[in-house]
Amino acid sequence: FGADSDHLTRADRYHTDLVLVDAPAPGSGKVFDWHLASEVPDSVRLILAGGLDPENVADGIRAVRPWGVDVSSGVEAAPGRKDPVKVRRFISNARAAAPPVEETDLPPLDEVPYDWEDE
């Protein structure tokens, strides 16, 4: 959903495992007002997107406390080309800001999430 969507307040009615909240213009690389994400009911796992990069991902995690984050242009060296140094910094900063799993209020997923580091 775009952060300005009126569907956010009803996200729990869609019976999904996750809801991705992005800027009103997805793919723009622009950060939205993270307080808009508070419209998502607490029972819904939220993925925060929209203008995230290595410098602001920790602030976004602390402000929204999402289940996960999404990034694309925020870690690019050039359009369509990822910068491995930015990717590593993004992951490191996201992990440092994330609360321990036992501090989250959400029930565990039925399956173990994919972990790219296991490959």
Short mmCIF file of C-alpha atoms in Angstrom, two decimals:
data_model
loop_
_atom_site.label_atom_id
_atom_site.label_comp_id
_atom_site.label_asym_id
_atom_site.label_seq_id
_atom_site.Cartn_x
_atom_site.Cartn_y
_atom_site.Cartn_z
CA PHE A 1 0.00 0.00 0.00
CA GLY A 2 1.04 3.57 -0.50
CA ALA A 3 1.52 5.35 2.82
CA ASP A 4 -1.40 7.62 1.99
CA SER A 5 -3.80 4.72 1.28
CA ASP A 6 -7.02 4.49 3.25
CA HIS A 7 -6.57 0.69 3.08
CA LEU A 8 -3.90 0.85 5.79
CA THR A 9 -6.44 1.07 8.60
CA ARG A 10 -8.18 -2.03 7.23
CA ALA A 11 -5.07 -4.08 6.42
CA ASP A 12 -6.07 -6.79 8.89
CA ARG A 13 -9.16 -7.54 6.77
CA TYR A 14 -7.07 -8.79 3.85
CA HIS A 15 -5.89 -11.96 5.66
CA THR A 16 -2.31 -11.57 4.47
CA ASP A 17 0.89 -12.53 6.23
CA LEU A 18 2.57 -9.19 5.48
CA VAL A 19 1.74 -5.70 4.25
CA LEU A 20 4.34 -3.56 2.51
CA VAL A 21 3.93 0.18 3.14
CA ASP A 22 5.67 2.33 0.56
CA ALA A 23 5.80 5.99 -0.37
CA PRO A 24 2.70 7.32 -2.16
CA ALA A 25 4.77 7.16 -5.37
CA PRO A 26 6.47 3.72 -5.13
CA GLY A 27 9.88 3.55 -6.74
CA SER A 28 10.48 7.26 -6.32
CA GLY A 29 13.22 6.79 -3.73
CA LYS A 30 11.46 9.33 -1.52
CA VAL A 31 10.89 8.82 2.20
CA PHE A 32 7.32 9.27 3.44
CA ASP A 33 6.09 10.39 6.86
CA TRP A 34 6.70 7.21 8.85
CA HIS A 35 3.92 8.10 11.27
CA LEU A 36 1.47 7.17 8.48
CA ALA A 37 2.56 3.55 8.98
CA SER A 38 1.00 3.67 12.46
CA GLU A 39 -2.36 3.34 10.68
CA VAL A 40 -1.62 -0.36 10.09
CA PRO A 41 -3.33 -2.46 12.79
CA ASP A 42 -0.90 -3.96 15.32
CA SER A 43 -1.95 -7.48 14.33
CA VAL A 44 -0.46 -7.04 10.84
CA ARG A 45 3.22 -7.62 10.03
CA LEU A 46 4.50 -4.55 8.25
CA ILE A 47 7.35 -4.22 5.75
CA LEU A 48 8.66 -0.65 5.62
CA ALA A 49 9.70 0.63 2.18
CA GLY A 50 10.05 3.98 0.48
CA GLY A 51 13.32 5.85 0.22
CA LEU A 52 15.26 3.69 2.66
CA ASP A 53 19.04 3.73 2.45
CA PRO A 54 21.98 2.87 4.73
CA GLU A 55 21.79 6.28 6.43
CA ASN A 56 18.08 6.26 7.36
CA VAL A 57 17.10 2.60 7.75
CA ALA A 58 17.89 2.56 11.49
CA ASP A 59 15.72 5.65 12.07
CA GLY A 60 12.89 4.03 10.09
CA ILE A 61 13.12 0.83 12.12
CA ARG A 62 13.13 2.71 15.42
CA ALA A 63 10.18 4.90 14.36
CA VAL A 64 7.95 2.20 12.85
CA ARG A 65 9.19 -1.08 14.40
CA PRO A 66 8.40 -2.99 11.19
CA TRP A 67 8.63 -6.74 10.75
CA GLY A 68 11.00 -6.11 7.85
CA VAL A 69 12.36 -3.50 5.47
CA ASP A 70 12.56 -3.20 1.69
CA VAL A 71 15.21 -1.36 -0.29
CA SER A 72 16.05 -0.87 -3.94
CA SER A 73 17.39 2.43 -5.24
CA GLY A 74 18.76 3.30 -1.79
CA VAL A 75 21.61 0.82 -2.29
CA GLU A 76 22.34 1.44 -5.96
CA ALA A 77 25.64 2.67 -7.37
CA ALA A 78 23.82 3.57 -10.59
CA PRO A 79 20.24 2.98 -11.76
CA GLY A 80 19.65 -0.77 -11.71
CA ARG A 81 23.13 -1.60 -10.32
CA LYS A 82 23.49 -2.44 -6.64
CA ASP A 83 26.51 -1.25 -4.67
CA PRO A 84 27.70 -4.14 -2.45
CA VAL A 85 29.19 -1.75 0.12
CA LYS A 86 25.86 0.08 0.45
CA VAL A 87 24.01 -3.24 0.68
CA ARG A 88 26.28 -4.42 3.50
CA ARG A 89 25.93 -1.08 5.36
CA PHE A 90 22.16 -1.18 4.94
CA ILE A 91 21.94 -4.70 6.39
CA SER A 92 24.34 -3.89 9.22
CA ASN A 93 22.46 -0.71 10.19
CA ALA A 94 19.09 -2.47 9.95
CA ARG A 95 20.23 -5.32 12.18
CA ALA A 96 21.71 -2.94 14.74
CA ALA A 97 18.41 -1.05 15.04
CA ALA A 98 16.06 -4.05 15.05
CA PRO A 99 14.58 -5.03 18.40
CA PRO A 100 15.26 -8.57 19.60
CA VAL A 101 12.64 -11.02 18.31
CA GLU A 102 11.37 -11.73 21.82
CA GLU A 103 10.44 -8.03 22.17
CA THR A 104 7.98 -8.10 19.29
CA ASP A 105 4.27 -8.53 19.91
CA LEU A 106 3.53 -10.58 16.81
CA PRO A 107 2.99 -14.33 16.87
CA PRO A 108 5.61 -16.40 15.06
CA LEU A 109 5.11 -17.28 11.42
CA ASP A 110 4.10 -20.84 10.58
CA GLU A 111 7.32 -21.34 8.65
CA VAL A 112 10.92 -20.24 9.05
CA PRO A 113 11.67 -17.20 6.88
CA TYR A 114 14.24 -17.49 4.11
CA ASP A 115 17.75 -16.52 5.22
CA TRP A 116 20.00 -15.57 2.32
CA GLU A 117 23.10 -16.04 4.49
CA ASP A 118 22.40 -19.78 4.75
CA GLU A 119 23.25 -20.25 1.07
#
